[in-house]
């Protein structure tokens, strides 16, 4: 089978986040299929951007054919990012010429925003392929709820039209969000087209984990000074609700708090924690070092905004990394699903509450070492059963195959 996987923000081990497209494509290649990933040359999620001297660049990474399309960089979520998106879409429209002579069995539109469905659907008709719409987040609900955009903003209106088009025209929907089908049905999705393939973990990544960069481990251990240490590792954005985590540090001076990563909210969080001597901010570490980073901690924190958006569910990569690290988790969430509670691997609390974080942290610390170890091991067992990428990739592939069969039967 030949699969064209369109994801504006796709990354790789050479470039950094995001990794889901890479993990799935790698498993499909290992199973004997051909995969071409089409991505933009610049993404705010990557640590290293691919060098694209012209309009595009082809590159082979672990058997996956990457096609990088040249786009301008941007610094925030304003006009620069919109121009970046429009440039990528314009480049996408040239794919028939760039991939001249090739045909695909499946075209996956997976760029977070839904605009790529217009081109994915056109390509699927050109090649008589199936069109799969992979939904990471519900756009435009996400920018409306988390970014404060008005329903009448031109960007939101255009995004809503594109989302509805994707639900109506795609042959199948693969959603990371488990409880989103009722919403999608309200926007035009037909019965029987909804499928869920959540995020997960890559076992090779954990087997091949490497030590932290020079000086980072020493910095962490010097900072700890015998204290119980809790960490957040990931993006520092609005949706991560890290203000309450920083505020909890002021309420718990006897504990050590670590925030590792980067993002648009980091500078503001550093200022908020300026007077707190028990808060340590770290730069992002390479993906291969994340297991070593998490191993240094006594507990791990993940928070969310209180938002109607999460009534449709969550599927956070970092939560599954936390589980794999076998550490107790403090999960501040109000959502349709809660893997932490399902796995019984931590304490789930209300979101955006520094007091709730402080209370949960003290409760975890009060457990015996054996009880905390058992809590962590339950998380690892859960993620290995339900979120290992070789299993997820096989499930996704079965959805593509089933969709091809159904579409073929309809055309007879």
Short mmCIF file of C-alpha atoms in Angstrom, two decimals:
data_model
loop_
_atom_site.label_atom_id
_atom_site.label_comp_id
_atom_site.label_asym_id
_atom_site.label_seq_id
_atom_site.Cartn_x
_atom_site.Cartn_y
_atom_site.Cartn_z
CA UNK A 1 0.00 0.00 0.00
CA UNK A 2 1.16 3.55 -0.75
CA UNK A 3 0.19 6.20 1.77
CA UNK A 4 0.49 9.98 1.43
CA UNK A 5 0.56 11.52 4.92
CA UNK A 6 0.07 15.32 4.96
CA UNK A 7 1.00 16.97 8.26
CA UNK A 8 2.20 20.58 8.25
CA UNK A 9 3.93 20.07 11.64
CA UNK A 10 5.35 16.56 11.17
CA UNK A 11 8.76 16.01 12.73
CA UNK A 12 11.34 13.25 13.03
CA UNK A 13 14.14 12.18 15.38
CA UNK A 14 16.42 14.58 13.48
CA UNK A 15 14.13 17.56 13.89
CA UNK A 16 12.05 17.09 17.01
CA UNK A 17 8.33 17.37 17.53
CA UNK A 18 5.82 16.38 16.54
CA UNK A 19 6.48 12.65 16.45
CA UNK A 20 3.14 10.88 15.97
CA UNK A 21 3.28 10.98 12.16
CA UNK A 22 6.84 9.66 12.21
CA UNK A 23 6.05 6.80 14.60
CA UNK A 24 3.02 5.63 12.62
CA UNK A 25 4.76 5.99 9.26
CA UNK A 26 7.81 4.09 10.52
CA UNK A 27 5.66 1.17 11.66
CA UNK A 28 3.86 1.09 8.30
CA UNK A 29 7.20 1.06 6.46
CA UNK A 30 8.37 -1.79 8.69
CA UNK A 31 5.22 -3.66 7.69
CA UNK A 32 6.18 -3.31 4.01
CA UNK A 33 4.18 -0.26 2.95
CA UNK A 34 5.43 2.91 1.22
CA UNK A 35 4.84 6.19 3.05
CA UNK A 36 5.45 9.75 1.90
CA UNK A 37 5.17 12.42 4.60
CA UNK A 38 4.50 15.97 3.36
CA UNK A 39 5.41 18.67 5.88
CA UNK A 40 6.30 22.36 6.07
CA UNK A 41 9.91 23.49 6.27
CA UNK A 42 9.20 25.54 9.40
CA UNK A 43 7.16 24.68 12.51
CA UNK A 44 7.14 26.18 16.00
CA UNK A 45 7.09 22.64 17.41
CA UNK A 46 10.48 21.55 16.04
CA UNK A 47 13.83 22.02 17.73
CA UNK A 48 15.64 21.79 14.36
CA UNK A 49 14.14 22.94 11.07
CA UNK A 50 15.02 21.07 7.84
CA UNK A 51 17.20 22.98 5.40
CA UNK A 52 15.19 23.58 2.23
CA UNK A 53 17.26 25.67 -0.20
CA UNK A 54 14.57 25.84 -2.88
CA UNK A 55 10.83 25.37 -3.05
CA UNK A 56 10.97 21.84 -1.68
CA UNK A 57 13.34 19.10 -0.55
CA UNK A 58 13.01 15.32 -0.58
CA UNK A 59 14.65 13.34 2.20
CA UNK A 60 14.61 9.69 3.32
CA UNK A 61 14.39 9.15 7.08
CA UNK A 62 14.21 5.59 8.44
CA UNK A 63 12.58 4.39 5.23
CA UNK A 64 10.01 7.20 5.19
CA UNK A 65 10.04 9.57 2.20
CA UNK A 66 9.78 13.13 3.52
CA UNK A 67 8.79 15.98 1.23
CA UNK A 68 9.56 19.31 2.91
CA UNK A 69 7.72 22.28 1.39
CA UNK A 70 9.32 25.70 1.78
CA UNK A 71 7.34 28.16 3.94
CA UNK A 72 8.22 31.37 5.83
CA UNK A 73 8.90 31.22 9.59
CA UNK A 74 6.66 32.84 12.22
CA UNK A 75 7.03 33.86 15.85
CA UNK A 76 3.56 33.68 17.39
CA UNK A 77 -0.08 32.86 16.68
CA UNK A 78 -0.75 36.03 14.73
CA UNK A 79 -0.56 36.94 11.08
CA UNK A 80 2.82 35.30 10.59
CA UNK A 81 1.45 31.87 11.43
CA UNK A 82 -1.58 32.35 9.18
CA UNK A 83 0.73 33.34 6.31
CA UNK A 84 2.83 30.23 7.05
CA UNK A 85 -0.31 28.06 6.80
CA UNK A 86 -1.43 29.69 3.55
CA UNK A 87 2.05 29.25 2.06
CA UNK A 88 2.01 25.55 2.93
CA UNK A 89 -1.41 25.09 1.36
CA UNK A 90 -0.22 26.85 -1.80
CA UNK A 91 2.76 24.51 -1.97
CA UNK A 92 0.46 21.53 -1.38
CA UNK A 93 -1.49 22.43 -4.48
CA UNK A 94 1.65 21.64 -6.52
CA UNK A 95 1.90 18.05 -5.24
CA UNK A 96 0.69 16.44 -8.49
CA UNK A 97 3.71 17.97 -10.25
CA UNK A 98 6.14 17.21 -7.40
CA UNK A 99 4.93 13.60 -7.23
CA UNK A 100 4.54 13.15 -10.97
CA UNK A 101 4.00 9.55 -11.99
CA UNK A 102 3.16 8.38 -8.46
CA UNK A 103 -0.20 7.08 -7.27
CA UNK A 104 -1.36 6.51 -3.70
CA UNK A 105 -3.95 4.26 -2.11
CA UNK A 106 -4.64 6.56 0.84
CA UNK A 107 -4.27 10.30 1.45
CA UNK A 108 -4.26 11.39 5.10
CA UNK A 109 -4.94 15.03 6.04
CA UNK A 110 -3.43 15.58 9.49
CA UNK A 111 -2.27 19.18 9.95
CA UNK A 112 -4.18 20.11 13.17
CA UNK A 113 -6.04 22.80 11.20
CA UNK A 114 -8.52 21.29 8.66
CA UNK A 115 -7.66 23.30 5.50
CA UNK A 116 -5.52 20.53 4.03
CA UNK A 117 -8.67 18.45 3.54
CA UNK A 118 -9.51 20.44 0.41
CA UNK A 119 -6.30 19.31 -1.27
CA UNK A 120 -6.35 15.82 0.27
CA UNK A 121 -9.81 15.21 -1.14
CA UNK A 122 -8.80 16.49 -4.58
CA UNK A 123 -5.76 14.23 -4.58
CA UNK A 124 -7.80 11.23 -3.46
CA UNK A 125 -10.15 11.71 -6.40
CA UNK A 126 -7.20 12.12 -8.78
CA UNK A 127 -5.65 8.82 -7.65
CA UNK A 128 -8.92 7.02 -6.79
CA UNK A 129 -7.55 6.75 -3.25
CA UNK A 130 -9.31 7.02 0.11
CA UNK A 131 -9.31 10.31 1.98
CA UNK A 132 -8.63 9.99 5.74
CA UNK A 133 -9.11 13.03 7.99
CA UNK A 134 -6.94 12.62 11.10
CA UNK A 135 -8.23 14.96 13.82
CA UNK A 136 -5.73 16.06 16.48
CA UNK A 137 -7.74 18.94 17.95
CA UNK A 138 -11.17 20.30 17.21
CA UNK A 139 -10.59 23.40 15.09
CA UNK A 140 -12.05 26.01 15.27
CA UNK A 141 -13.27 25.07 18.77
CA UNK A 142 -9.71 24.98 20.13
CA UNK A 143 -8.67 28.51 19.07
CA UNK A 144 -12.10 29.80 20.13
CA UNK A 145 -12.01 28.26 23.60
CA UNK A 146 -8.30 28.55 24.35
CA UNK A 147 -7.32 31.54 22.22
CA UNK A 148 -10.39 33.70 22.79
CA UNK A 149 -11.24 34.14 19.09
CA UNK A 150 -14.75 35.32 18.22
CA UNK A 151 -17.04 33.00 16.24
CA UNK A 152 -17.25 35.79 13.66
CA UNK A 153 -13.52 36.22 13.19
CA UNK A 154 -12.75 35.56 9.49
CA UNK A 155 -10.16 32.91 10.43
CA UNK A 156 -12.70 31.07 12.59
CA UNK A 157 -15.41 31.26 9.94
CA UNK A 158 -13.05 29.90 7.26
CA UNK A 159 -11.83 27.17 9.60
CA UNK A 160 -15.38 26.09 10.43
CA UNK A 161 -16.20 25.77 6.73
CA UNK A 162 -13.04 23.67 6.20
CA UNK A 163 -13.77 21.45 9.20
CA UNK A 164 -17.33 20.77 8.01
CA UNK A 165 -15.99 19.99 4.54
CA UNK A 166 -13.55 17.46 5.99
CA UNK A 167 -16.25 15.67 7.96
CA UNK A 168 -18.58 15.51 4.95
CA UNK A 169 -16.03 14.53 2.31
CA UNK A 170 -13.52 12.24 4.05
CA UNK A 171 -14.03 8.53 3.66
CA UNK A 172 -13.02 7.96 7.31
CA UNK A 173 -12.21 10.04 10.36
CA UNK A 174 -9.39 8.98 12.68
CA UNK A 175 -9.66 10.98 15.88
CA UNK A 176 -7.19 11.27 18.72
CA UNK A 177 -10.07 12.58 20.81
CA UNK A 178 -12.20 9.64 22.01
CA UNK A 179 -15.56 11.31 22.68
CA UNK A 180 -15.77 13.66 19.69
CA UNK A 181 -18.15 11.70 17.47
CA UNK A 182 -21.36 13.49 18.59
CA UNK A 183 -19.79 16.86 17.83
CA UNK A 184 -18.54 15.66 14.43
CA UNK A 185 -21.96 14.19 13.59
CA UNK A 186 -23.46 17.62 14.35
CA UNK A 187 -21.08 19.09 11.74
CA UNK A 188 -21.97 16.64 8.97
CA UNK A 189 -20.09 13.40 9.68
CA UNK A 190 -21.93 10.28 8.53
CA UNK A 191 -22.52 7.30 10.79
CA UNK A 192 -19.86 4.59 10.65
CA UNK A 193 -16.97 6.85 9.63
CA UNK A 194 -15.63 7.67 13.12
CA UNK A 195 -12.61 5.83 14.54
CA UNK A 196 -10.26 6.53 17.46
CA UNK A 197 -6.48 6.04 17.45
CA UNK A 198 -4.98 7.81 20.48
CA UNK A 199 -1.44 9.00 21.06
CA UNK A 200 1.13 6.63 22.49
CA UNK A 201 4.72 5.75 23.28
CA UNK A 202 7.58 4.32 21.26
CA UNK A 203 9.34 1.41 22.98
CA UNK A 204 12.55 1.85 20.98
CA UNK A 205 12.81 5.37 22.34
CA UNK A 206 12.75 4.10 25.90
CA UNK A 207 15.12 1.21 25.23
CA UNK A 208 17.62 3.58 23.59
CA UNK A 209 17.31 6.46 26.06
CA UNK A 210 20.50 8.43 26.63
CA UNK A 211 21.74 10.42 29.65
CA UNK A 212 20.89 14.06 30.12
CA UNK A 213 23.17 16.64 28.47
CA UNK A 214 26.30 17.72 30.33
CA UNK A 215 25.46 19.77 33.38
CA UNK A 216 21.68 19.23 33.35
CA UNK A 217 21.67 16.24 35.68
CA UNK A 218 24.05 18.03 38.06
CA UNK A 219 21.82 21.12 37.98
CA UNK A 220 18.77 19.04 38.88
CA UNK A 221 20.48 17.17 41.70
CA UNK A 222 22.03 20.32 43.15
CA UNK A 223 18.62 21.98 43.05
CA UNK A 224 16.84 19.06 44.73
CA UNK A 225 18.84 19.18 47.97
CA UNK A 226 17.03 16.20 49.43
CA UNK A 227 13.55 17.61 48.74
CA UNK A 228 10.61 15.76 47.17
CA UNK A 229 10.70 16.93 43.56
CA UNK A 230 7.79 17.27 41.13
CA UNK A 231 8.17 18.23 37.48
CA UNK A 232 6.28 19.31 34.40
CA UNK A 233 7.98 18.47 31.08
CA UNK A 234 6.53 19.82 27.86
CA UNK A 235 5.26 22.91 26.09
CA UNK A 236 4.70 26.11 28.05
CA UNK A 237 1.51 27.29 26.39
CA UNK A 238 -1.84 28.70 27.42
CA UNK A 239 -3.52 25.29 27.35
CA UNK A 240 -1.03 23.83 29.85
CA UNK A 241 -2.34 25.97 32.74
CA UNK A 242 1.05 26.21 34.42
CA UNK A 243 0.25 29.31 36.47
CA UNK A 244 -1.37 27.11 39.12
CA UNK A 245 1.70 24.86 39.19
CA UNK A 246 3.99 27.84 39.78
CA UNK A 247 1.62 29.24 42.40
CA UNK A 248 1.57 25.87 44.19
CA UNK A 249 5.35 26.16 44.56
CA UNK A 250 4.88 29.30 46.66
CA UNK A 251 2.51 27.34 48.90
CA UNK A 252 4.95 24.40 49.26
CA UNK A 253 8.43 25.83 49.96
CA UNK A 254 9.62 22.46 51.27
CA UNK A 255 9.15 20.86 47.82
CA UNK A 256 11.17 21.31 44.62
CA UNK A 257 9.34 22.26 41.40
CA UNK A 258 10.85 21.79 37.92
CA UNK A 259 9.49 23.05 34.59
CA UNK A 260 11.34 21.71 31.52
CA UNK A 261 10.49 22.92 28.04
CA UNK A 262 9.72 26.06 26.12
CA UNK A 263 6.74 27.94 24.74
CA UNK A 264 5.05 31.32 24.45
CA UNK A 265 4.13 31.43 28.15
CA UNK A 266 7.57 30.60 29.52
CA UNK A 267 8.81 34.17 29.98
CA UNK A 268 5.63 35.13 31.82
CA UNK A 269 5.87 32.04 34.05
CA UNK A 270 9.50 32.81 34.89
CA UNK A 271 8.45 36.30 35.96
CA UNK A 272 5.58 34.87 38.03
CA UNK A 273 8.03 32.56 39.84
CA UNK A 274 10.78 35.18 40.15
CA UNK A 275 10.70 35.27 43.96
CA UNK A 276 10.32 31.49 44.42
CA UNK A 277 13.62 29.79 45.28
CA UNK A 278 12.11 26.31 44.92
CA UNK A 279 11.28 26.59 41.18
CA UNK A 280 13.74 25.55 38.47
CA UNK A 281 13.16 26.28 34.77
CA UNK A 282 15.06 24.10 32.30
CA UNK A 283 15.43 24.33 28.55
CA UNK A 284 13.95 21.48 26.49
CA UNK A 285 16.07 18.34 26.43
CA UNK A 286 16.45 16.11 23.34
CA UNK A 287 13.66 13.58 22.96
CA UNK A 288 16.07 10.70 23.64
CA UNK A 289 16.88 12.27 27.03
CA UNK A 290 13.28 12.58 28.25
CA UNK A 291 13.29 9.17 30.02
CA UNK A 292 16.45 10.21 31.88
CA UNK A 293 14.86 13.54 32.84
CA UNK A 294 11.69 11.94 34.17
CA UNK A 295 13.70 9.33 36.08
CA UNK A 296 15.19 12.12 38.22
CA UNK A 297 11.77 13.13 39.57
CA UNK A 298 9.65 11.85 42.47
CA UNK A 299 6.32 12.84 40.89
CA UNK A 300 5.09 14.41 37.64
CA UNK A 301 2.45 17.04 36.93
CA UNK A 302 0.13 17.63 33.99
CA UNK A 303 -2.52 20.35 33.95
CA UNK A 304 -5.28 21.58 31.66
CA UNK A 305 -7.48 24.63 31.41
CA UNK A 306 -11.05 24.32 32.57
CA UNK A 307 -12.78 24.33 29.18
CA UNK A 308 -15.88 22.91 27.48
CA UNK A 309 -13.45 21.74 24.78
CA UNK A 310 -12.36 18.80 26.92
CA UNK A 311 -15.87 17.39 27.09
CA UNK A 312 -14.79 15.62 23.89
CA UNK A 313 -11.78 13.97 25.52
CA UNK A 314 -8.00 14.21 25.66
CA UNK A 315 -5.03 12.19 24.38
CA UNK A 316 -1.85 13.87 25.68
CA UNK A 317 1.54 12.55 24.61
CA UNK A 318 3.26 13.74 27.75
CA UNK A 319 0.85 11.83 30.01
CA UNK A 320 1.81 8.58 28.31
CA UNK A 321 5.50 9.46 28.68
CA UNK A 322 4.84 10.08 32.38
CA UNK A 323 3.17 6.68 32.69
CA UNK A 324 6.07 4.98 30.94
CA UNK A 325 8.42 6.63 33.45
CA UNK A 326 6.54 4.79 36.21
CA UNK A 327 6.21 7.88 38.39
CA UNK A 328 3.14 9.01 40.39
CA UNK A 329 1.19 11.61 38.42
CA UNK A 330 -0.77 14.65 39.58
CA UNK A 331 -3.32 15.25 36.83
CA UNK A 332 -5.33 18.49 36.96
CA UNK A 333 -8.16 17.84 34.51
CA UNK A 334 -11.90 17.97 33.88
CA UNK A 335 -12.47 15.97 30.69
CA UNK A 336 -14.56 13.20 29.18
CA UNK A 337 -11.77 10.72 29.83
CA UNK A 338 -8.88 10.51 32.28
CA UNK A 339 -6.21 7.85 31.55
CA UNK A 340 -4.51 8.65 34.85
CA UNK A 341 -7.64 7.71 36.80
CA UNK A 342 -8.24 4.68 34.57
CA UNK A 343 -4.74 3.40 35.27
CA UNK A 344 -4.84 4.34 38.98
CA UNK A 345 -1.36 5.77 38.59
CA UNK A 346 -1.75 9.06 40.39
CA UNK A 347 -4.15 11.61 41.79
CA UNK A 348 -6.62 13.45 39.57
CA UNK A 349 -7.67 16.89 40.77
CA UNK A 350 -9.67 19.90 39.60
CA UNK A 351 -7.90 22.07 37.01
CA UNK A 352 -6.38 25.51 37.58
CA UNK A 353 -6.15 25.17 41.37
CA UNK A 354 -2.84 25.76 43.14
CA UNK A 355 -4.36 24.55 46.40
CA UNK A 356 -5.46 21.26 44.80
CA UNK A 357 -1.94 20.73 43.41
CA UNK A 358 -0.39 21.45 46.81
CA UNK A 359 -2.77 19.05 48.55
CA UNK A 360 -2.18 16.30 45.96
CA UNK A 361 1.58 16.73 46.19
CA UNK A 362 1.48 16.32 49.95
CA UNK A 363 -0.76 13.27 49.60
CA UNK A 364 1.66 11.60 47.17
CA UNK A 365 4.62 12.42 49.41
CA UNK A 366 2.79 10.90 52.38
CA UNK A 367 2.64 7.51 50.64
CA UNK A 368 5.32 4.96 51.37
CA UNK A 369 8.04 4.37 48.78
CA UNK A 370 6.44 1.01 47.92
CA UNK A 371 3.01 2.60 47.44
CA UNK A 372 4.44 5.25 45.11
CA UNK A 373 6.35 2.59 43.20
CA UNK A 374 3.21 0.48 42.75
CA UNK A 375 1.29 3.55 41.59
CA UNK A 376 3.92 4.25 38.95
CA UNK A 377 4.11 0.66 37.77
CA UNK A 378 0.35 0.59 37.25
CA UNK A 379 0.78 3.51 34.86
CA UNK A 380 3.53 1.76 32.92
CA UNK A 381 1.48 -1.44 32.59
CA UNK A 382 -1.52 0.58 31.37
CA UNK A 383 0.38 2.46 28.68
CA UNK A 384 2.06 -0.71 27.41
CA UNK A 385 -1.33 -2.40 27.06
CA UNK A 386 -3.13 0.49 25.40
CA UNK A 387 -0.74 3.00 23.86
CA UNK A 388 2.28 1.34 22.25
CA UNK A 389 2.81 2.68 18.73
CA UNK A 390 3.24 -0.66 16.96
CA UNK A 391 -0.26 -1.60 18.18
CA UNK A 392 -1.71 1.82 17.33
CA UNK A 393 -0.17 1.75 13.84
CA UNK A 394 -1.64 -1.69 13.14
CA UNK A 395 -5.07 -0.45 14.22
CA UNK A 396 -4.79 2.67 12.04
CA UNK A 397 -3.71 0.53 9.08
CA UNK A 398 -6.72 -1.74 9.57
CA UNK A 399 -8.96 1.35 9.40
CA UNK A 400 -7.33 2.42 6.12
CA UNK A 401 -7.72 -1.10 4.68
CA UNK A 402 -11.35 -1.33 5.78
CA UNK A 403 -12.04 2.11 4.27
CA UNK A 404 -10.49 1.07 0.94
CA UNK A 405 -12.64 -2.09 0.87
CA UNK A 406 -15.83 -0.18 1.65
CA UNK A 407 -15.13 2.44 -0.98
CA UNK A 408 -14.34 -0.25 -3.55
CA UNK A 409 -17.61 -2.04 -2.77
CA UNK A 410 -19.56 1.20 -3.18
CA UNK A 411 -18.09 1.81 -6.63
CA UNK A 412 -19.16 -1.62 -7.94
#
